[in-house]
XYZ file of C-alpha atoms in Angstrom:
777
model
C 14.694 58.226 -3.810
C 11.989 55.829 -5.051
C 13.132 52.725 -6.919
C 12.404 52.695 -10.658
C 10.797 49.438 -11.797
C 10.732 48.367 -15.440
C 7.331 48.303 -17.161
C 6.093 44.726 -16.762
C 6.032 42.593 -19.896
C 2.412 41.590 -19.217
C 1.315 45.227 -19.372
C 3.090 45.854 -22.679
C 1.663 42.643 -24.140
C -1.902 43.248 -23.036
C -1.801 46.774 -24.455
C -0.642 45.303 -27.760
C -3.477 42.788 -27.733
C -6.221 45.277 -26.998
C -5.066 48.042 -29.340
C -5.811 45.779 -32.279
C -9.196 46.246 -33.944
C -12.063 44.874 -31.878
C -15.812 45.036 -32.211
C -17.423 47.743 -30.100
C -20.136 47.201 -27.500
C -22.627 48.965 -29.704
C -21.847 46.601 -32.555
C -21.662 43.003 -31.238
C -20.754 40.337 -33.820
C -24.375 39.362 -34.400
C -23.849 38.228 -37.987
C -21.058 35.845 -36.994
C -23.078 34.401 -34.122
C -26.113 34.017 -36.372
C -24.088 32.301 -39.111
C -22.356 29.716 -36.936
C -24.497 29.421 -33.812
C -28.011 30.401 -34.886
C -29.340 26.924 -35.615
C -28.802 25.778 -32.024
C -28.660 28.971 -29.940
C -30.828 31.630 -31.636
C -34.131 32.201 -33.407
C -35.962 30.460 -30.599
C -33.477 27.567 -30.251
C -31.676 27.313 -26.896
C -29.727 24.052 -26.753
C -27.888 23.732 -23.473
C -30.147 26.537 -22.092
C -28.161 29.062 -24.149
C -29.963 31.614 -26.334
C -28.076 34.497 -27.924
C -31.421 36.194 -28.560
C -31.826 36.643 -24.808
C -28.134 37.197 -23.985
C -27.670 40.055 -26.437
C -30.806 41.809 -25.152
C -30.063 41.274 -21.457
C -28.939 44.209 -19.309
C -27.866 42.067 -16.339
C -24.201 41.499 -17.232
C -23.328 40.061 -13.822
C -26.005 37.352 -14.010
C -25.137 36.527 -17.620
C -21.383 36.281 -17.031
C -21.352 32.472 -16.450
C -23.071 31.905 -19.797
C -20.740 34.262 -21.656
C -17.826 32.602 -19.885
C -18.987 29.233 -21.219
C -19.230 30.707 -24.741
C -15.747 32.207 -24.383
C -14.211 28.953 -23.150
C -15.830 26.820 -25.854
C -14.780 29.170 -28.639
C -11.249 29.542 -27.303
C -10.871 25.762 -27.043
C -12.480 25.162 -30.466
C -15.169 23.000 -28.882
C -17.849 25.061 -30.585
C -19.191 25.040 -33.229
C -19.396 21.223 -33.208
C -16.832 19.398 -35.308
C -19.385 18.393 -37.951
C -20.511 22.014 -38.487
C -18.846 24.872 -40.442
C -15.933 26.358 -38.486
C -15.094 30.021 -37.831
C -12.157 31.619 -39.557
C -9.347 32.947 -37.371
C -10.553 36.537 -37.909
C -14.157 35.663 -37.010
C -13.092 33.790 -33.904
C -10.899 36.717 -32.834
C -13.743 39.180 -33.379
C -16.134 37.308 -31.076
C -13.536 36.633 -28.380
C -12.274 40.209 -28.385
C -15.815 41.574 -28.093
C -16.636 39.229 -25.187
C -13.386 40.056 -23.375
C -13.643 43.824 -23.775
C -17.344 44.615 -23.840
C -18.922 41.773 -21.872
C -16.198 40.978 -19.333
C -14.871 44.580 -19.343
C -11.272 43.412 -19.165
C -8.983 46.403 -18.781
C -5.298 45.847 -19.589
C -4.395 48.929 -17.573
C -6.128 47.489 -14.515
C -5.634 43.731 -14.905
C -7.551 41.331 -12.721
C -5.089 38.777 -11.298
C -7.929 36.468 -10.334
C -8.746 34.738 -7.123
C -6.231 32.898 -4.973
C -7.088 29.773 -3.013
C -4.971 29.194 0.067
C -2.670 26.403 -1.094
C -1.571 23.521 1.056
C 1.785 21.935 0.316
C 1.161 18.760 -1.643
C 3.182 15.604 -0.961
C 5.904 16.465 -3.449
C 6.289 20.046 -2.227
C 6.347 18.896 1.411
C 9.073 16.332 0.689
C 11.329 18.794 -1.131
C 10.708 21.537 1.430
C 11.870 19.243 4.238
C 14.840 18.125 2.137
C 15.956 21.710 1.481
C 15.240 22.876 5.016
C 16.958 20.099 6.959
C 18.956 18.139 4.395
C 17.126 14.882 5.146
C 15.009 12.593 3.006
C 11.412 12.067 4.100
C 9.127 9.718 2.179
C 5.778 11.492 2.174
C 4.088 8.687 0.247
C 4.445 6.421 3.278
C 2.799 8.948 5.611
C 0.318 11.127 3.711
C -2.636 10.123 1.527
C -2.405 10.821 -2.205
C -3.257 14.357 -3.307
C -6.278 14.998 -5.493
C -5.783 16.520 -8.940
C -7.567 19.322 -10.766
C -7.044 20.677 -14.278
C -4.490 17.904 -14.771
C -2.200 18.801 -11.841
C -1.918 17.909 -8.153
C -0.950 21.394 -6.911
C -4.357 23.020 -7.453
C -5.483 24.944 -4.375
C -9.181 24.112 -4.700
C -8.603 20.349 -4.402
C -5.859 20.398 -1.761
C -8.232 20.024 1.162
C -7.256 19.198 4.735
C -9.046 16.449 6.646
C -8.804 15.744 10.407
C -6.823 12.605 9.552
C -4.292 14.685 7.609
C -3.899 17.059 10.563
C -2.890 14.079 12.706
C -0.563 12.867 9.958
C 1.155 16.253 9.762
C 1.806 16.266 13.497
C 3.136 12.704 13.292
C 5.354 13.673 10.359
C 6.711 16.724 12.199
C 7.828 14.520 15.095
C 9.377 11.962 12.753
C 11.319 14.667 10.926
C 12.715 16.377 14.015
C 13.681 13.009 15.529
C 15.594 12.214 12.350
C 17.151 15.670 11.965
C 18.241 15.944 15.616
C 19.473 12.516 16.775
C 19.806 12.322 20.539
C 22.481 9.634 20.590
C 25.238 12.144 19.835
C 27.892 12.045 17.108
C 28.430 8.828 15.182
C 30.796 7.133 12.756
C 30.169 8.787 9.361
C 29.123 7.016 6.165
C 30.210 7.963 2.629
C 27.799 7.000 -0.171
C 29.103 6.308 -3.685
C 26.643 5.891 -6.585
C 26.704 3.852 -9.838
C 27.690 6.738 -12.110
C 30.855 7.196 -10.037
C 32.192 3.773 -11.075
C 33.557 3.661 -14.636
C 35.379 1.179 -16.835
C 38.830 2.723 -17.517
C 38.773 1.106 -20.986
C 35.355 2.570 -21.795
C 34.385 5.699 -19.822
C 30.784 5.507 -21.101
C 30.267 2.246 -19.208
C 29.076 2.765 -15.633
C 27.900 0.434 -12.873
C 24.220 1.158 -13.584
C 23.850 -1.935 -15.757
C 26.678 -4.367 -16.571
C 26.147 -7.635 -18.499
C 27.777 -10.560 -16.718
C 30.018 -11.839 -19.516
C 33.815 -11.885 -19.490
C 35.461 -9.537 -16.999
C 34.520 -5.910 -16.395
C 36.500 -3.784 -13.946
C 34.750 -0.659 -12.664
C 36.893 1.813 -10.761
C 36.435 4.779 -8.496
C 39.171 6.969 -6.991
C 37.648 7.755 -3.623
C 39.033 10.497 -1.389
C 39.229 9.467 2.276
C 39.773 12.236 4.776
C 40.102 10.068 7.907
C 42.282 6.970 7.669
C 41.440 3.733 9.448
C 39.322 0.581 9.200
C 36.079 0.805 7.219
C 33.016 -1.340 6.615
C 32.061 -1.494 2.918
C 28.498 -2.341 1.922
C 27.593 -2.878 -1.753
C 23.869 -2.876 -2.666
C 22.951 -4.298 -6.069
C 20.373 -6.197 -8.101
C 20.654 -8.926 -10.709
C 18.368 -8.201 -13.645
C 17.770 -9.614 -17.118
C 16.225 -12.933 -16.140
C 12.880 -13.166 -14.363
C 13.412 -16.757 -13.205
C 16.261 -18.986 -12.056
C 19.013 -19.526 -14.618
C 22.296 -21.421 -14.889
C 24.028 -18.138 -15.598
C 26.306 -17.158 -12.670
C 29.160 -14.828 -11.970
C 31.125 -13.343 -9.142
C 31.720 -9.912 -7.708
C 35.272 -9.193 -6.531
C 35.928 -6.060 -4.460
C 39.431 -4.589 -4.412
C 41.008 -1.616 -2.683
C 44.068 -0.544 -4.628
C 45.641 -3.950 -5.404
C 44.199 -5.792 -2.404
C 41.249 -8.155 -2.790
C 38.954 -7.564 0.201
C 35.785 -9.469 -0.720
C 34.352 -11.967 -3.186
C 30.741 -12.990 -3.638
C 28.935 -15.304 -6.064
C 26.355 -13.720 -8.337
C 23.425 -16.121 -8.597
C 19.930 -15.239 -9.820
C 17.775 -13.650 -7.146
C 14.800 -11.327 -7.577
C 15.580 -9.271 -4.459
C 17.965 -6.423 -3.730
C 21.258 -7.992 -2.642
C 24.259 -6.877 -0.618
C 27.936 -7.697 -0.411
C 30.167 -6.745 2.523
C 33.856 -6.108 3.017
C 36.190 -4.775 5.699
C 39.352 -2.932 4.755
C 41.775 -0.213 5.763
C 41.811 3.084 3.890
C 44.657 5.593 3.884
C 44.139 9.334 3.971
C 43.972 10.525 0.374
C 42.833 8.825 -2.817
C 42.029 5.126 -2.585
C 41.295 3.088 -5.723
C 38.060 1.146 -5.218
C 37.460 -1.555 -7.864
C 34.363 -3.682 -8.514
C 35.132 -6.616 -10.827
C 32.196 -8.476 -12.392
C 33.182 -11.848 -13.853
C 31.240 -14.686 -15.464
C 31.547 -18.163 -13.947
C 28.869 -20.253 -15.725
C 27.251 -19.359 -19.047
C 23.472 -19.292 -19.433
C 21.778 -22.435 -20.692
C 20.026 -22.730 -24.006
C 17.002 -20.381 -24.256
C 17.908 -18.834 -20.889
C 18.214 -15.114 -20.352
C 21.570 -13.732 -19.241
C 22.057 -11.779 -16.029
C 23.113 -8.172 -15.687
C 24.646 -6.543 -12.612
C 22.960 -3.307 -11.514
C 24.680 -1.372 -8.730
C 22.473 0.602 -6.367
C 24.969 2.140 -3.949
C 28.288 1.580 -2.174
C 28.503 2.750 1.442
C 31.823 3.278 3.225
C 31.350 3.491 7.007
C 34.359 4.457 9.056
C 36.762 4.792 10.669
C 35.101 2.078 12.743
C 37.737 2.374 15.501
C 36.040 5.580 16.677
C 39.033 7.791 15.910
C 36.699 10.217 14.162
C 32.980 10.796 14.723
C 30.629 13.524 13.535
C 27.091 14.785 13.747
C 24.890 14.233 10.685
C 24.474 17.036 8.139
C 20.967 17.832 9.402
C 22.286 18.374 12.950
C 25.014 20.712 11.703
C 22.450 22.669 9.666
C 20.328 23.270 12.744
C 23.084 23.864 15.322
C 25.152 25.938 12.910
C 27.293 27.533 15.635
C 28.190 24.213 17.241
C 27.140 22.707 20.586
C 25.126 24.876 22.987
C 27.000 27.028 25.550
C 26.735 26.281 29.254
C 25.520 29.672 30.542
C 21.658 29.919 30.561
C 21.421 33.386 28.989
C 23.745 32.351 26.176
C 21.724 29.179 25.619
C 18.549 31.243 25.291
C 20.236 33.612 22.826
C 21.483 30.659 20.773
C 17.996 29.085 20.775
C 16.544 32.392 19.551
C 19.111 32.557 16.744
C 18.400 28.980 15.626
C 14.618 29.280 15.808
C 14.542 32.667 14.097
C 16.532 31.283 11.160
C 14.504 28.102 10.731
C 11.108 29.634 11.415
C 11.753 32.361 8.819
C 12.719 29.710 6.284
C 9.810 27.430 7.180
C 7.229 30.265 7.125
C 8.949 31.755 4.075
C 8.912 35.267 5.525
C 10.179 37.086 8.667
C 8.644 35.808 11.880
C 6.949 38.173 14.340
C 8.682 38.780 17.676
C 5.654 37.458 19.587
C 5.716 34.139 17.732
C 9.470 33.819 18.163
C 9.236 34.594 21.889
C 6.707 31.767 22.359
C 8.917 29.277 20.522
C 12.035 30.282 22.458
C 10.131 30.099 25.731
C 8.843 26.654 24.840
C 12.362 25.425 24.009
C 13.773 26.955 27.208
C 11.195 25.171 29.401
C 12.178 21.823 27.860
C 15.882 22.667 28.228
C 15.456 23.450 31.931
C 13.373 20.328 32.551
C 15.585 17.740 30.855
C 18.736 16.474 32.542
C 20.442 15.269 29.378
C 20.545 17.074 26.004
C 17.800 19.437 27.123
C 18.866 22.104 24.624
C 18.582 19.752 21.640
C 15.256 18.382 22.880
C 13.888 21.899 23.350
C 14.850 22.915 19.817
C 13.323 19.692 18.494
C 10.024 20.363 20.286
C 9.915 23.953 19.015
C 10.658 22.887 15.430
C 7.939 20.240 15.679
C 5.482 23.034 16.486
C 6.753 25.033 13.504
C 6.309 22.104 11.107
C 2.776 21.450 12.378
C 1.787 25.115 11.990
C -0.654 26.207 9.246
C 1.903 28.876 8.341
C 4.256 26.096 7.245
C 1.672 23.762 5.724
C -0.105 26.488 3.734
C 1.376 29.044 1.381
C -0.318 32.084 2.875
C 0.078 35.507 1.226
C -0.537 38.818 2.978
C -3.157 41.192 1.512
C -3.642 44.796 2.685
C -7.389 44.665 1.899
C -8.328 40.986 2.122
C -12.094 41.553 1.942
C -12.107 44.010 -0.971
C -12.124 42.225 -4.353
C -11.502 45.554 -6.109
C -8.194 46.050 -4.282
C -5.384 44.821 -6.543
C -1.826 45.148 -5.276
C 1.565 43.661 -6.155
C 2.543 40.639 -4.104
C 5.061 41.451 -1.415
C 8.480 40.139 -2.348
C 8.437 37.280 0.142
C 5.238 35.925 -1.412
C 6.721 36.457 -4.876
C 9.823 34.483 -3.848
C 7.605 31.621 -2.640
C 5.535 31.595 -5.816
C 8.719 31.512 -7.869
C 10.449 28.775 -5.877
C 7.419 26.478 -5.649
C 6.782 27.006 -9.365
C 10.312 26.103 -10.533
C 11.697 24.031 -7.644
C 8.650 22.638 -5.791
C 10.205 23.929 -2.595
C 10.866 26.958 -0.410
C 13.037 29.907 -1.505
C 16.759 29.407 -1.090
C 19.038 31.862 0.715
C 19.556 34.061 -2.358
C 15.843 34.437 -3.110
C 15.137 35.134 0.559
C 17.926 37.733 0.699
C 16.672 39.529 -2.414
C 13.127 39.545 -1.031
C 14.390 40.938 2.285
C 16.270 43.700 0.424
C 13.276 44.446 -1.826
C 15.290 43.662 -4.959
C 13.686 40.453 -6.235
C 11.365 42.103 -8.785
C 14.233 44.082 -10.257
C 16.333 40.896 -10.494
C 13.552 38.576 -11.629
C 14.902 37.435 -14.999
C 18.450 36.736 -13.737
C 16.921 34.724 -10.904
C 14.742 32.749 -13.315
C 17.852 31.997 -15.385
C 19.702 30.848 -12.267
C 16.840 28.636 -11.148
C 16.369 27.034 -14.564
C 20.063 26.124 -14.613
C 19.965 24.612 -11.107
C 19.718 20.863 -10.550
C 16.518 21.469 -8.571
C 14.776 22.408 -11.831
C 14.636 18.647 -12.503
C 11.826 18.616 -9.934
C 9.780 20.896 -12.179
C 10.359 18.564 -15.111
C 9.287 15.537 -13.068
C 6.167 17.316 -11.814
C 5.008 19.512 -14.693
C 6.065 17.346 -17.633
C 5.214 14.238 -15.627
C 1.602 15.384 -15.374
C 1.179 17.408 -18.583
C 2.700 14.728 -20.850
C 1.998 11.942 -18.317
C 5.581 10.666 -18.121
C 4.865 9.964 -14.449
C 2.592 7.127 -15.534
C 4.798 5.192 -17.942
C 6.632 3.256 -15.200
C 3.423 2.104 -13.489
C 1.067 1.888 -16.478
C -0.934 -1.356 -16.469
C -0.195 -2.892 -19.860
C -0.307 -6.537 -20.927
C 3.076 -6.802 -22.616
C 2.738 -10.597 -22.925
C -0.302 -10.336 -25.206
C 1.062 -7.441 -27.223
C 4.453 -9.109 -27.689
C 2.794 -12.515 -28.167
C 5.233 -13.947 -25.634
C 5.069 -17.493 -24.333
C 5.221 -16.444 -20.690
C 5.038 -13.460 -18.370
C 8.704 -13.935 -17.530
C 9.691 -13.637 -21.175
C 7.620 -10.480 -21.658
C 8.992 -8.929 -18.455
C 12.510 -9.569 -19.662
C 11.736 -7.612 -22.855
C 9.469 -4.850 -21.564
C 10.947 -4.189 -18.119
C 11.453 -1.482 -15.530
C 14.672 -0.214 -17.069
C 13.051 0.230 -20.475
C 10.050 2.017 -18.990
C 12.362 4.319 -17.037
C 14.297 5.111 -20.212
C 11.045 5.973 -21.990
C 10.143 8.405 -19.220
C 13.565 10.016 -19.172
C 13.635 10.443 -22.963
C 10.700 12.851 -22.836
C 11.855 14.597 -19.661
C 15.364 15.119 -21.039
C 14.001 16.584 -24.270
C 11.933 19.152 -22.367
C 14.829 19.992 -20.047
C 17.194 20.401 -22.994
C 14.833 22.862 -24.712
C 14.570 24.968 -21.556
C 18.249 24.989 -20.634
C 19.371 25.706 -24.212
C 16.502 28.192 -24.728
C 15.316 26.446 -27.852
C 11.869 26.712 -29.368
C 9.024 24.871 -27.656
C 7.965 23.823 -31.173
C 10.836 21.327 -31.127
C 8.761 19.285 -28.709
C 6.787 18.419 -31.837
C 9.390 18.460 -34.587
C 12.802 17.646 -33.058
C 14.972 15.562 -35.386
C 16.894 14.279 -32.371
C 16.083 12.594 -29.099
C 17.713 11.249 -25.932
C 18.401 7.526 -26.132
C 20.472 4.758 -24.628
C 21.248 1.410 -26.186
C 18.132 -0.282 -24.797
C 15.696 2.368 -26.025
C 17.484 2.802 -29.360
C 17.175 -0.938 -29.991
C 13.477 -0.728 -29.109
C 13.129 1.958 -31.775
C 15.262 0.062 -34.290
C 17.970 2.754 -34.311
C 21.518 1.460 -34.715
C 24.827 2.747 -33.407
C 23.838 3.697 -29.836
C 25.820 1.890 -27.127
C 25.762 2.029 -23.329
C 23.208 2.644 -20.614
C 23.354 6.434 -20.356
C 20.756 8.451 -22.246
C 22.264 11.104 -24.495
C 21.349 13.316 -27.432
C 21.111 11.269 -30.638
C 20.283 12.483 -34.153
C 17.327 10.554 -35.546
C 17.360 9.041 -39.053
C 15.934 11.553 -41.538
C 13.924 8.842 -43.305
C 12.679 7.257 -40.071
C 9.278 7.594 -38.382
C 10.558 9.176 -35.148
C 10.683 12.851 -34.325
C 9.019 14.823 -31.537
C 6.994 13.800 -28.523
C 4.184 12.193 -30.546
C 6.569 9.450 -31.651
C 8.112 8.835 -28.217
C 7.278 5.637 -26.400
C 6.257 7.404 -23.172
C 3.358 9.133 -24.942
C 2.440 6.069 -27.019
C 2.331 3.740 -23.996
C 0.322 5.969 -21.627
C -2.299 6.639 -24.312
C -2.872 2.944 -25.056
C -5.218 0.393 -23.544
C -3.725 -2.581 -21.661
C -3.925 -4.886 -24.696
C -4.071 -2.602 -27.749
C -3.673 0.895 -29.091
C -6.382 3.474 -28.482
C -6.867 6.077 -31.233
C -9.462 7.751 -29.023
C -7.065 8.186 -26.078
C -4.251 9.301 -28.349
C -6.451 11.734 -30.254
C -7.948 13.091 -27.042
C -4.458 13.578 -25.603
C -3.421 15.657 -28.623
C -6.591 17.747 -28.416
C -6.314 18.317 -24.678
C -2.565 18.720 -24.177
C -1.238 20.110 -27.468
C -4.115 21.896 -29.197
C -6.054 22.976 -26.111
C -9.414 21.858 -27.484
C -10.598 18.981 -25.290
C -13.620 17.030 -26.445
C -16.687 16.938 -24.170
C -17.312 13.905 -21.995
C -18.711 10.888 -23.872
C -22.401 10.021 -23.528
C -23.379 7.321 -21.043
C -23.463 3.630 -21.947
C -21.089 3.842 -24.923
C -20.293 0.215 -25.887
C -16.610 -0.783 -25.842
C -14.746 -1.023 -29.119
C -14.377 -4.775 -28.633
C -18.159 -5.128 -28.846
C -18.006 -3.885 -32.430
C -15.289 -6.388 -33.237
C -17.460 -9.341 -32.181
C -20.061 -8.508 -34.813
C -17.718 -9.505 -37.657
C -16.441 -12.907 -38.693
C -13.050 -11.562 -39.699
C -10.759 -9.297 -37.645
C -11.126 -5.609 -38.441
C -8.320 -3.091 -38.585
C -8.393 -0.286 -36.044
C -9.546 2.208 -38.677
C -12.452 -0.095 -39.646
C -13.398 -0.524 -36.000
C -13.436 3.232 -35.482
C -15.605 3.804 -38.565
C -18.115 1.277 -37.237
C -17.970 2.671 -33.725
C -18.845 6.233 -34.739
C -21.907 5.323 -36.777
C -23.920 6.463 -33.767
C -24.757 10.150 -34.416
C -24.172 10.927 -30.728
C -20.537 9.852 -31.129
C -19.818 11.191 -34.622
C -19.121 14.838 -33.777
C -16.509 14.229 -31.084
C -14.911 11.334 -32.922
C -14.505 13.551 -35.984
C -12.113 15.606 -33.833
C -10.271 12.746 -32.148
C -10.087 9.853 -34.560
C -7.965 11.370 -37.356
C -5.357 12.373 -34.783
C -5.280 8.985 -33.072
C -5.300 7.008 -36.318
C -2.267 8.975 -37.523
C -0.375 7.183 -34.733
C -1.513 3.652 -35.578
C 1.862 2.730 -37.065
C 3.071 2.586 -33.442
C 1.766 -0.268 -31.305
C 0.707 -0.074 -27.667
C 4.338 -0.418 -26.529
C 5.606 2.316 -28.844
C 7.168 -0.023 -31.430
C 6.921 0.639 -35.161
C 4.702 -1.683 -37.192
C 3.641 -1.863 -40.855
C 0.234 -3.510 -40.625
C -2.759 -4.089 -38.366
C -4.650 -7.403 -38.476
C -2.779 -8.233 -41.668
C -3.865 -5.044 -43.428
C -1.788 -1.963 -44.343
C -2.216 0.903 -41.905
C -3.739 4.115 -43.226
C -2.533 7.171 -41.325
C -3.691 10.051 -43.521
C -6.240 12.386 -42.005
C -7.490 15.921 -41.610
C -7.959 18.257 -38.672
C -11.431 19.591 -38.058
C -10.032 22.991 -39.082
C -9.166 21.605 -42.528
C -5.400 20.936 -42.432
C -4.433 17.614 -44.015
C -1.580 15.273 -43.065
C -0.281 11.932 -44.280
C 1.341 10.572 -41.118
C 2.285 11.481 -37.586
C 5.341 13.543 -38.530
C 3.234 15.599 -40.917
C 0.627 15.981 -38.164
C 3.352 17.274 -35.823
C 4.451 19.802 -38.459
C 0.844 20.951 -38.961
C 0.484 21.608 -35.214
C 3.858 23.397 -35.139
C 3.040 25.583 -38.153
C -0.589 26.090 -39.211
C -1.891 25.451 -35.660
C 1.020 27.118 -33.886
C -1.284 29.640 -32.211
C -3.286 26.802 -30.652
C -0.151 25.051 -29.417
C 1.237 28.258 -27.902
C -2.116 28.914 -26.217
C -2.374 25.396 -24.829
C 1.187 25.298 -23.494
C 0.863 28.775 -21.971
C -2.389 27.880 -20.217
C -0.971 24.591 -18.925
C 2.095 26.338 -17.517
C 0.047 29.159 -15.975
C -2.324 26.635 -14.410
C 0.605 24.826 -12.812
C 2.262 28.079 -11.692
C -0.898 29.631 -10.223
C -2.450 26.511 -8.747
C -5.835 27.238 -10.316
C -7.662 26.915 -13.601
C -7.484 29.614 -16.288
C -10.464 31.989 -16.341
C -11.706 34.723 -18.660
C -9.863 37.437 -16.713
C -6.557 35.695 -17.530
C -7.053 36.278 -21.274
C -4.868 39.424 -21.437
C -2.004 37.638 -19.681
C -2.277 34.522 -21.852
C -2.527 36.526 -25.076
C 0.406 38.694 -24.031
C 2.631 35.666 -23.489
C 1.552 34.233 -26.854
C 2.479 37.506 -28.585
C 5.956 37.227 -27.111
C 6.254 33.578 -28.166
C 5.416 34.526 -31.754
C 8.001 37.293 -31.642
C 10.745 34.983 -30.303
C 9.817 31.845 -32.281
C 8.611 29.981 -29.218
C 11.803 30.350 -27.174
C 11.365 28.477 -23.908
C 12.826 31.227 -21.710
C 10.286 33.652 -23.204
C 7.521 31.360 -21.976
C 8.891 31.198 -18.417
C 9.617 34.937 -18.309
C 6.085 35.611 -19.518
C 4.517 33.491 -16.779
C 6.486 34.967 -13.859
C 6.038 38.542 -15.161
C 2.305 38.140 -15.818
C -0.392 39.941 -13.853
C -1.842 36.763 -12.278
C 1.607 35.739 -11.038
C 2.703 39.202 -9.855
C -0.480 40.683 -8.416
C -3.101 39.805 -5.846
C -6.622 41.024 -5.215
C -8.903 40.772 -2.210
C -10.826 37.590 -1.606
C -14.276 39.099 -1.070
C -17.163 38.610 -3.482
C -17.520 41.370 -6.057
């Protein structure tokens, strides 16, 4: 009996979109085009080589499609008409777009075009996580592979993920490094247990962990550690001393105890390197109380910064008497049935079982018998040739070949009619599982996704699987990658910014002590945690703009001037109702990455809002635009940022674009380049009131956020949907994606922007679910 599939959401949504009133082919919106575009693109005028007089008369739709596509994109992104010209109403804009989509592009919601697919190479991030999930080992791709290029704001775009001869060599080198690490030839070894800072807590204050401890009186941090194998152990404590950027009189000591026995003591003296302390002790089988005591010995001198203890990791290696040894986790993952048998036929069968499992996972679909036979034969030749550990060496050589294969390095998808662009078919379920896992986890499908694909049940179970994947810890990878690039939180830790000049500090050391790595990391995590919270709690995406709460620790709260937050862990904090903070536009991560090294940048901030929140990026600036500082030198007295911007846009070539950007950026001027609140600029009060090019007025940044979340909600939904689809598909959004995008937006309106609705809409959309041939139509 054939399986009954539910009607896809994208089909329902696109039918809804295109059953609304649209202009027919026989009645193009000539009056609207004449009213808003005629001065530049009609009646003999053809700026940018675009004339609607010719386009509307032309009968060669195929040749004219690039020009209509440019019109469609500019209208959809509100880049046309220019900012200093009268703007279309929502109904007029919809009329033109609907006519272009239906009668020029001939988009058919009943036969959606999923668009082209570029064969996608694994980028560095995807490669690293794929190896981690496949073998259980960490592999630093940044040390081996060159940086990936970006397109459309993301580094997973198929068109820019090229493959050079040098990279081919690097992939082969990496494959050998990985198999050597995953299959150690020295046999079993003494195991190591790793314990991390969050595992050590102060029994008097459970919120206090070993991440960052001021060296003051005495702080005891404890961990009840289960030990399965009793005996002597080596203990290695890795830590840093932060707070002061130069030598200080401030000192302390670290005392290590096991139960009530003191096993090590080490002085804590300023040092800018990662430090270690060592101890040897006996552990019993069962729970052992491991205590790290941080004590002050000498107070800091006058005007000196105090030290803080920052634990990196504690490693327990043992039993060192050799009474228990084990293979590493990666070895046990590969040789899952234990050591190889002695009989040759059984060894070959075991090799086939291992290679079939790992090759299927690595290729992300069942492997053909011919390919598997070659790999098993290769491993068997090595096994027969080697005198010692031949079986392990054979498997390692075969897995090296798998990892160097294009079928591992590229996310290939089967197509029944690869050369027919009119052939549109659903993705097979293995390809769908890969699209889903690389979208949400930046890695290969796990066992459950692979099982469902093998059983042909993944499509029917798609929403439950999305829910499971969003709740998994691996979804943090999506936040790091998507949010890190969309909202640029990736950049805040490495952003080149002159904190000394902005803070007016006496020295670099003083500025580093104030604006340091830990603060930058907290800024990044604030934004990432907000996005993750909205997804996991299925809250509205509009709260990205209007949330009256955020995720803060004591350091970041102090930076914001918010009282009552203690400790190093970031957690949900209600923001003061009468304060300036609320939503991503007031978060330090955004404010820092959109600043210049020595000052704020209204242009960068305004452009960011246009590009990443409203989806209406400004065109590239004309050549030879003088820097803003050049304007400043013309005056005897310092000018405020608003005065500088007024002067800067006196050039008519700059005025139109700046009319879009400047009001948005100037609304944020009450935050300096480091994200701190300020009341004045160059001794003058800061004016933040402004108006969008579409007419909506606002008095400050929080009012601007509310305008985007309310009056311009459609634009925000469109922008976020297109950003997420771009990331999920690995390509830019084209005209044939309009039904899918509009369908998702309809659902967002219906569910008040619920985050799960957005993710469901993307994975159920035609471009995500379907595939067409690659030939030229």
